[in-house]
Short mmCIF file of N, CA and C in Angstrom, two decimals:
data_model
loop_
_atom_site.label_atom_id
_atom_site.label_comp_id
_atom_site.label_asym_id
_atom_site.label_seq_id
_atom_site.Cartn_x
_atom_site.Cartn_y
_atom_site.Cartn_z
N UNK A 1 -28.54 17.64 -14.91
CA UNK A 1 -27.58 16.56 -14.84
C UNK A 1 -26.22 17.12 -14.44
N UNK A 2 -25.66 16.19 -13.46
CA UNK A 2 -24.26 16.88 -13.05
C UNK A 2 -23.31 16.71 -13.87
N UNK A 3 -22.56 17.40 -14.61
CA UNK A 3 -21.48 17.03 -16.18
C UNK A 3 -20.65 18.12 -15.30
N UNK A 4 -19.15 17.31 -15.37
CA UNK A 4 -17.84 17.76 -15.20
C UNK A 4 -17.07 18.04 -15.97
N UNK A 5 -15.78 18.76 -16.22
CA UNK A 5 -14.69 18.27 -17.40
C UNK A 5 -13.94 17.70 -16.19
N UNK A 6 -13.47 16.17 -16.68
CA UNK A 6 -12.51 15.34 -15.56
C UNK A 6 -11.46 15.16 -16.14
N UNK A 7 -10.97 15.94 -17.17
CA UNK A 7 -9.89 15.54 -18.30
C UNK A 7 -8.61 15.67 -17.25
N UNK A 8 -8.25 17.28 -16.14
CA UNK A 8 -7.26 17.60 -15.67
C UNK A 8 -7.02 15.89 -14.54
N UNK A 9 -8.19 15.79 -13.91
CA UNK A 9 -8.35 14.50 -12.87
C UNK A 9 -7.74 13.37 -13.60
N UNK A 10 -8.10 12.89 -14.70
CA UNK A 10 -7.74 11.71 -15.82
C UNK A 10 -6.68 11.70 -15.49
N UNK A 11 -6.06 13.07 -15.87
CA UNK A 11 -4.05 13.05 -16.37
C UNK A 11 -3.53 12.80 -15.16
N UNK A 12 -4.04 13.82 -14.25
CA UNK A 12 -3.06 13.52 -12.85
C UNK A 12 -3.39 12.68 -11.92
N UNK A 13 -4.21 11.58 -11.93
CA UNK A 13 -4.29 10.22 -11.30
C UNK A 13 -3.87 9.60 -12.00
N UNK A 14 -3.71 9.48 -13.34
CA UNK A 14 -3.22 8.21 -14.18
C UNK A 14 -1.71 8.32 -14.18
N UNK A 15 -1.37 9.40 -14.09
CA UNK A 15 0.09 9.62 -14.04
C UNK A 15 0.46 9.03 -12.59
N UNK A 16 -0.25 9.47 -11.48
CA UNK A 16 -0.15 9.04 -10.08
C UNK A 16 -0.10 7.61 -9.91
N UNK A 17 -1.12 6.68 -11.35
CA UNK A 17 -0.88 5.42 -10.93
C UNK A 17 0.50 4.86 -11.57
N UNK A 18 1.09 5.53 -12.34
CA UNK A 18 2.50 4.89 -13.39
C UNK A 18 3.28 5.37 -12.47
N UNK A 19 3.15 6.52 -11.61
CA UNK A 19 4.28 6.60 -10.73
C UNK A 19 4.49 5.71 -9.54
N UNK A 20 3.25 5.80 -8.93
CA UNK A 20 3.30 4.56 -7.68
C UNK A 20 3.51 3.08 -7.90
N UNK A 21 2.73 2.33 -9.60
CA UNK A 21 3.02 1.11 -9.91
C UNK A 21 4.66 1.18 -10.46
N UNK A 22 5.39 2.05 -10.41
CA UNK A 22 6.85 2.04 -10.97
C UNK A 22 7.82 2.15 -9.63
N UNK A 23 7.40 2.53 -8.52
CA UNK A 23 7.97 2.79 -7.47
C UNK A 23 7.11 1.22 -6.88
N UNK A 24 6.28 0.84 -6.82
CA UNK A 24 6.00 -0.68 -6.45
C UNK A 24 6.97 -1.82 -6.77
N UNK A 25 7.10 -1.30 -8.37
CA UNK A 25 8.15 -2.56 -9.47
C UNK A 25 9.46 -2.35 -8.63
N UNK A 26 9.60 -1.31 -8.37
CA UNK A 26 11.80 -1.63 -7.72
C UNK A 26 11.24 -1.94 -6.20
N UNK A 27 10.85 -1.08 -6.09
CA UNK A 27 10.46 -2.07 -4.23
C UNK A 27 10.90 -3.52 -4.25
N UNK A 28 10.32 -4.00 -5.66
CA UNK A 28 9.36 -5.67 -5.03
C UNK A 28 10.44 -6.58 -5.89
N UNK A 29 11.46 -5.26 -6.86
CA UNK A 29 12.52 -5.84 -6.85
C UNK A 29 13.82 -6.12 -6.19
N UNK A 30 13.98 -4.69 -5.25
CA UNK A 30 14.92 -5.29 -4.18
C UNK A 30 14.62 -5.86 -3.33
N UNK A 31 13.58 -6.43 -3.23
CA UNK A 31 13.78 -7.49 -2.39
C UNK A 31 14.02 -8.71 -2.77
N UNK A 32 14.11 -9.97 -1.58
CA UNK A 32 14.41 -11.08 -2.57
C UNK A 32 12.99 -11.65 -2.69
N UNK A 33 13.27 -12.41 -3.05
CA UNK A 33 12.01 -13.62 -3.45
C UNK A 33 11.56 -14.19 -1.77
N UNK A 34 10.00 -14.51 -2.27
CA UNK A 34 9.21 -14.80 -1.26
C UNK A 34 9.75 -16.24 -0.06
N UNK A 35 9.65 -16.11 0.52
CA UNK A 35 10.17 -18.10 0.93
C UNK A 35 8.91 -18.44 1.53
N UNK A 36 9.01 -19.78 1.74
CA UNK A 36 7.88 -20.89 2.19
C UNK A 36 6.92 -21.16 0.91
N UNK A 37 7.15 -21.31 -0.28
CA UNK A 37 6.28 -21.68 -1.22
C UNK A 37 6.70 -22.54 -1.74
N UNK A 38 6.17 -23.82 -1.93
CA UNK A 38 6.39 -24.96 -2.12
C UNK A 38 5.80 -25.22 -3.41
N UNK A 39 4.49 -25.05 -3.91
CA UNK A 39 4.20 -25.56 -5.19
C UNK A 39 4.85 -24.61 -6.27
N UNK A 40 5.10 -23.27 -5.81
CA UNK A 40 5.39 -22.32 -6.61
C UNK A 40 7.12 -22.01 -6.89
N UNK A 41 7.53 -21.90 -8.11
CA UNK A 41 9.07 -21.31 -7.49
C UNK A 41 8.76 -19.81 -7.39
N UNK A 42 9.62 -18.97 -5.79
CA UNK A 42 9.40 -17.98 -5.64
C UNK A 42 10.24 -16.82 -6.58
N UNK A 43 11.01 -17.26 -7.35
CA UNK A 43 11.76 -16.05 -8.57
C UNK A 43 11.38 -15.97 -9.54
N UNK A 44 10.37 -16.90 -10.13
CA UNK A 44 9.48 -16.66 -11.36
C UNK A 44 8.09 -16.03 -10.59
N UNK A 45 7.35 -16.47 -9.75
CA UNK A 45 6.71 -15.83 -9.09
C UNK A 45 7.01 -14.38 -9.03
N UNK A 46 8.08 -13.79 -8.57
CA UNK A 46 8.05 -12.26 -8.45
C UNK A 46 8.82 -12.05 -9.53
N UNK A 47 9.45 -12.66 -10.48
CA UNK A 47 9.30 -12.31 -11.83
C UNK A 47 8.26 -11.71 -12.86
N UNK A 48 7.27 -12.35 -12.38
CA UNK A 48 6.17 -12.30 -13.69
C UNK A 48 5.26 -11.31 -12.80
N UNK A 49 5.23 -11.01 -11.56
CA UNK A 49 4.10 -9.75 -10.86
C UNK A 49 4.89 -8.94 -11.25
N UNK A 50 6.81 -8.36 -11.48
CA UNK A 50 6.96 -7.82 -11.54
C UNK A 50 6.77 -7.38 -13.11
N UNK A 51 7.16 -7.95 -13.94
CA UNK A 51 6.75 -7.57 -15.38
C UNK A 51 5.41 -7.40 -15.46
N UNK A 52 4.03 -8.02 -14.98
CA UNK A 52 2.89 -7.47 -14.95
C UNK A 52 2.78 -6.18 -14.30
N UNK A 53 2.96 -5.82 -13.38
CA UNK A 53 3.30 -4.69 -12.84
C UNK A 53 3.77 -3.83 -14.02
N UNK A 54 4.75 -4.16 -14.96
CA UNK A 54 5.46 -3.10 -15.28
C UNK A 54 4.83 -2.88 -16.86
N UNK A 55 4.24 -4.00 -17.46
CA UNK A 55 3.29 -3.30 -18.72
C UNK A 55 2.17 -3.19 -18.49
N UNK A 56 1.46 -3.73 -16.92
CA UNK A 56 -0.49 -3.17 -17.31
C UNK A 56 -0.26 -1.67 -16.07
N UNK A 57 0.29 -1.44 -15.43
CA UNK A 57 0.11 -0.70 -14.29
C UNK A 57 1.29 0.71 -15.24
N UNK A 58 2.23 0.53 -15.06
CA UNK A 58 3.03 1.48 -15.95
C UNK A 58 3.24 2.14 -17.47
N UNK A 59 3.66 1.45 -17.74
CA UNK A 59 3.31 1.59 -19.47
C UNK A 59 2.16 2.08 -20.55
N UNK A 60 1.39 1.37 -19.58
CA UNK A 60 -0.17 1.62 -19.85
C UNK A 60 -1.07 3.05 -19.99
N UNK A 61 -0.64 2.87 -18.24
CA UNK A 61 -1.13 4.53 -17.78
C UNK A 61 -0.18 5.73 -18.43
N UNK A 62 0.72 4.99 -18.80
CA UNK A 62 2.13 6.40 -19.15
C UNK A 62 2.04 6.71 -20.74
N UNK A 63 1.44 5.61 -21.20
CA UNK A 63 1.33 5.96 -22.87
C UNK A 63 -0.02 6.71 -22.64
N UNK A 64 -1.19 6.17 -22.14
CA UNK A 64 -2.10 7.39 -21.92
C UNK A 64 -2.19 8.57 -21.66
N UNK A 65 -0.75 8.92 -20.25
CA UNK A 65 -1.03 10.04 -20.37
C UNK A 65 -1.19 11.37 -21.44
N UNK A 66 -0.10 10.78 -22.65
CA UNK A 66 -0.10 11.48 -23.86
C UNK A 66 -1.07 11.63 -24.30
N UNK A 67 -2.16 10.88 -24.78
CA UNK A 67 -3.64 10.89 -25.10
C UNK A 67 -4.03 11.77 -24.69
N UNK A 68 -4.90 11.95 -25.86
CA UNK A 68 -6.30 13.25 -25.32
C UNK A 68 -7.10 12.40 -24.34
N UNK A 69 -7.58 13.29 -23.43
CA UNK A 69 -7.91 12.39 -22.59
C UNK A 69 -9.36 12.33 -22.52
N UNK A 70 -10.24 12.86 -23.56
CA UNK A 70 -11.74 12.90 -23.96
C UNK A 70 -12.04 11.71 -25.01
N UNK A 71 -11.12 11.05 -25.28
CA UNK A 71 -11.16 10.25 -26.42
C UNK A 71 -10.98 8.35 -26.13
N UNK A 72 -11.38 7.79 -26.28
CA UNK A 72 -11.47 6.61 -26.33
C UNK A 72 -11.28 5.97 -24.70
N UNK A 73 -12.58 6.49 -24.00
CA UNK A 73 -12.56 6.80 -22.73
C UNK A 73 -12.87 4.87 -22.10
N UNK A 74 -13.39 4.13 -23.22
CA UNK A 74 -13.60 2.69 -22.61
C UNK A 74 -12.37 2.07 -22.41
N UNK A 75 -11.36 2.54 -23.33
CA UNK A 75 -10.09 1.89 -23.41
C UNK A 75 -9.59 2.01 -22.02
N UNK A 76 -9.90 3.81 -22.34
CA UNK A 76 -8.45 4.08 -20.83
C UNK A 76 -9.23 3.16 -19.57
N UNK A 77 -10.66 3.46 -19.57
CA UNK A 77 -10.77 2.69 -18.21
C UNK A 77 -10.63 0.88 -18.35
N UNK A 78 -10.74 -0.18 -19.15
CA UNK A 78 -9.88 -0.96 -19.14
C UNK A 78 -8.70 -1.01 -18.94
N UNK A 79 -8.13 -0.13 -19.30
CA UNK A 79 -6.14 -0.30 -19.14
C UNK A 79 -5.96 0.42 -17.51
N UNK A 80 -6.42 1.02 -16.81
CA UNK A 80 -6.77 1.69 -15.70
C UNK A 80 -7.25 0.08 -14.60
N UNK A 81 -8.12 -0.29 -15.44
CA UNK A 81 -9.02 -1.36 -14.45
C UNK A 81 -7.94 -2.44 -14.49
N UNK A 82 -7.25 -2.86 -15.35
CA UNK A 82 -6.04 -3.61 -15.78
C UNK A 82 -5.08 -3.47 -14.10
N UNK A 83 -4.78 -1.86 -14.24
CA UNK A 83 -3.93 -1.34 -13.74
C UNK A 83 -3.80 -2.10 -12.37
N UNK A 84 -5.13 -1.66 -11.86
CA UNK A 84 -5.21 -1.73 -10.46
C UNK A 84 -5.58 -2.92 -10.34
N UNK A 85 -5.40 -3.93 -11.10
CA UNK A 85 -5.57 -5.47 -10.94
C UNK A 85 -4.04 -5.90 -10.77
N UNK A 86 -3.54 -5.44 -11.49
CA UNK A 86 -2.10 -5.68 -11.67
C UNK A 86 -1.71 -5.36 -10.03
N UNK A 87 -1.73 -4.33 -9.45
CA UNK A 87 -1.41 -3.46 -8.03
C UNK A 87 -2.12 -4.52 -7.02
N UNK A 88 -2.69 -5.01 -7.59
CA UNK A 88 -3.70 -6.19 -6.05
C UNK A 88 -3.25 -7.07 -6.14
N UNK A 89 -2.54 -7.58 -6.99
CA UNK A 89 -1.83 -8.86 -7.08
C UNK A 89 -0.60 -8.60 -6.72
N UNK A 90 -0.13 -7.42 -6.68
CA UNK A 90 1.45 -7.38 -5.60
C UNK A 90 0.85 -7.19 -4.58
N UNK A 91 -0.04 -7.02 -3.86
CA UNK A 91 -0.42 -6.97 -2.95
C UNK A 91 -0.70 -8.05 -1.86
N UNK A 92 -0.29 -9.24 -2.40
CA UNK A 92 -0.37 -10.45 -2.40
C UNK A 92 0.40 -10.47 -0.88
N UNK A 93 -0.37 -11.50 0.41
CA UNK A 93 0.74 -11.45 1.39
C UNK A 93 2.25 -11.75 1.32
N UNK A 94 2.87 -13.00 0.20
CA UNK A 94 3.94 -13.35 0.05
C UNK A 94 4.93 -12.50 -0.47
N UNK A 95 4.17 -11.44 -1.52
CA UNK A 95 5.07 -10.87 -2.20
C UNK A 95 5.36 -9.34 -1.49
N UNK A 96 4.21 -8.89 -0.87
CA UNK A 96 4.29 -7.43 0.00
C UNK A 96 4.93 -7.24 0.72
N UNK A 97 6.25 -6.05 0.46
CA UNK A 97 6.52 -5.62 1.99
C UNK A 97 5.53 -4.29 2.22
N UNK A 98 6.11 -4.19 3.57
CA UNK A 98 5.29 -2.98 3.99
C UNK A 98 5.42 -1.30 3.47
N UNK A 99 6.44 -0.91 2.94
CA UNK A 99 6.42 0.42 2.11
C UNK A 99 5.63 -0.23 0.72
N UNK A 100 5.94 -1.19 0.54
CA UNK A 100 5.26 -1.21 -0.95
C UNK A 100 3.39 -1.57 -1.08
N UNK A 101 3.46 -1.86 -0.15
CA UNK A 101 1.86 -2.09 0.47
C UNK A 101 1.08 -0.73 0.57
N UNK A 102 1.63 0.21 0.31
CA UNK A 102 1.01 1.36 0.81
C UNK A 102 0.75 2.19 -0.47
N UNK A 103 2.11 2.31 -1.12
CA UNK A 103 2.37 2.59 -2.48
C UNK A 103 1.16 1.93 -3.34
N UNK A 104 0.83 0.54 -3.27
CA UNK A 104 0.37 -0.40 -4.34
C UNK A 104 -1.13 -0.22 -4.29
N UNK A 105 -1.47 0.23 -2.82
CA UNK A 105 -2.66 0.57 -2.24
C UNK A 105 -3.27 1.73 -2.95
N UNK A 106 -2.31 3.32 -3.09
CA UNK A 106 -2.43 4.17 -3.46
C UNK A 106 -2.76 3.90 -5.05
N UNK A 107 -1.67 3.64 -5.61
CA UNK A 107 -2.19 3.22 -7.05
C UNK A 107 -3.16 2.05 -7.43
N UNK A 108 -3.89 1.47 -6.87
CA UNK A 108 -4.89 0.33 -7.11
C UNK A 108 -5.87 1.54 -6.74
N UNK A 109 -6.01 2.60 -5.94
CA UNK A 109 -7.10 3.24 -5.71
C UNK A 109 -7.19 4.38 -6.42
N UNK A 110 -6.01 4.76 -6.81
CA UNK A 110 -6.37 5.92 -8.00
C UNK A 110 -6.33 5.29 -9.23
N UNK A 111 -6.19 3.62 -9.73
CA UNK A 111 -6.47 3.17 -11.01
C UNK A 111 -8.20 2.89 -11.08
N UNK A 112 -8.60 2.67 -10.25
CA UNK A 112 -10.31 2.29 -9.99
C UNK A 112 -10.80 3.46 -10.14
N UNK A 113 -10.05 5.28 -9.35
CA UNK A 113 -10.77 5.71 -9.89
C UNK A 113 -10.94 6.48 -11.18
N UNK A 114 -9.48 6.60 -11.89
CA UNK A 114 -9.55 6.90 -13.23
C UNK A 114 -11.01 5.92 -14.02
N UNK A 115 -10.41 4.29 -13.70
CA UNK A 115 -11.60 3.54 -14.48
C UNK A 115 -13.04 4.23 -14.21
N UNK A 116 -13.12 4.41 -12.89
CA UNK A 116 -14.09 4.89 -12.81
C UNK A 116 -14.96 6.31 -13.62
N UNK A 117 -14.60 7.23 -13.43
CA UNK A 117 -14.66 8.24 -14.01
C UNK A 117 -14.30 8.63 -15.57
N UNK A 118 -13.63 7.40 -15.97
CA UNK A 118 -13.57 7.69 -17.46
C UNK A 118 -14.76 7.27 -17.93
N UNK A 119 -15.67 5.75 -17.07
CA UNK A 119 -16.42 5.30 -17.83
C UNK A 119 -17.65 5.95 -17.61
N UNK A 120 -17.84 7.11 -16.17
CA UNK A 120 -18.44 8.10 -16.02
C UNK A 120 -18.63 9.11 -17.37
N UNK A 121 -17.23 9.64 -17.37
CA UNK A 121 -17.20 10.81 -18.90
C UNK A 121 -17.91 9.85 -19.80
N UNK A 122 -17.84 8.95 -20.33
CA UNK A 122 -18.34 8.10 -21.28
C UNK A 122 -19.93 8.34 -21.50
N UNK A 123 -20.40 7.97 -20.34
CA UNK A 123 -22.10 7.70 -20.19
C UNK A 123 -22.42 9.33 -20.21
N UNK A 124 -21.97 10.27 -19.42
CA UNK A 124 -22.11 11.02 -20.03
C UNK A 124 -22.34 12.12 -20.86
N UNK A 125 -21.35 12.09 -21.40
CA UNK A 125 -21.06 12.34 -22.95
C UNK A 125 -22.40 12.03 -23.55
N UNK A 126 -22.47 10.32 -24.04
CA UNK A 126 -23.46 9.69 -24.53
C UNK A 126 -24.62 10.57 -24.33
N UNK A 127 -25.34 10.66 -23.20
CA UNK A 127 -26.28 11.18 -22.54
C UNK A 127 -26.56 12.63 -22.99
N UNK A 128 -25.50 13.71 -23.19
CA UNK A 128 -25.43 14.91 -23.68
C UNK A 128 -25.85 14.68 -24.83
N UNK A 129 -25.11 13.97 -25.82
CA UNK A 129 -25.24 14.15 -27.04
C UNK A 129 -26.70 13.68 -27.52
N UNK A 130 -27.36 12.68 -26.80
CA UNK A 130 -28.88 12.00 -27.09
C UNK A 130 -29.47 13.55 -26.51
N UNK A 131 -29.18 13.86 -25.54
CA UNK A 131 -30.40 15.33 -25.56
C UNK A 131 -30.14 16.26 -26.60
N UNK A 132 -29.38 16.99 -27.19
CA UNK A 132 -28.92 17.35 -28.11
C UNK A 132 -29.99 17.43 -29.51
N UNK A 133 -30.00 15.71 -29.90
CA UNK A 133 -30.51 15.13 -31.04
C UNK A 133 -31.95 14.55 -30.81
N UNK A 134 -33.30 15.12 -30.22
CA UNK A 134 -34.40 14.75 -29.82
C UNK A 134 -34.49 13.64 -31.11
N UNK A 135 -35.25 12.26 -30.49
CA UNK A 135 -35.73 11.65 -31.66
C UNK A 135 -36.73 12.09 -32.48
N UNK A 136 -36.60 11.59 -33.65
CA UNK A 136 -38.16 12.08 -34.57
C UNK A 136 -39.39 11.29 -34.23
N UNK A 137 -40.13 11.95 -34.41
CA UNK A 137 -41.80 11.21 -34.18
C UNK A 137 -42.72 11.70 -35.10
#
């Protein structure tokens, strides 16, 4: 079975995504608000991507990085999968400019693959430890 340690990968993509979703958040704040939206108002609109942006994509990944990063590996990849949900929704045509499109891109793809690979370490782990412990018969 192929078993990695992905702990160094964990830290420095997850950090990669709090840096790029934090460099997304001022982007998408200097700019102004979207125009041509009619059902929507456009300053609560990039109000609230920007505060989503700034506790599932930032905050998130940045309190993790402190974490051991072998430990409560379903979480991180929820808050990871969070992440890069958060990053696709600035991604939105109204709200995107083009430097931040690239940025948001980068971190939506290194939040999928932290999720990814944490929930990798997860299974496993699991998997190690069941060979380990043969059942009784």
């Amino acid at each position: 079975m192929l078993s990695h340690d992905f702990s160094p990968a964990l830290r420095i993509l997850g950090l990669a995504v709090a840096v790029c979703s934090g460099l997304s958040t001022v982007i998408l704040g200097l700019n102004p608000p979207p125009a041509g939206l009619s059902k929507l108002n456009p300053s609560i609109l990039l109000s609230s991507v920007m505060i989503g942006l700034l506790l599932l994509a930032v905050l998130g990944p940045f309190a993790l990085h402190f974490m051991n990063p072998d430990r409560l590996l379903v979480l991180r990849a929820g808050i990871f999968a969070s992440a890069g949900f958060a990053n696709s929704v600035a991604l939105s045509p109204p709200l995107a400019v083009p430097i931040q499109e690239i940025i948001g891109l980068v971190a939506a793809v290194c939040a999928l693959m932290v999720a990814v690979l944490s929930l990798y370490k997860y299974m496993a782990r699991d998997a190690e430890s069941a060979q380990e412990f043969p059942p009784n018969t």
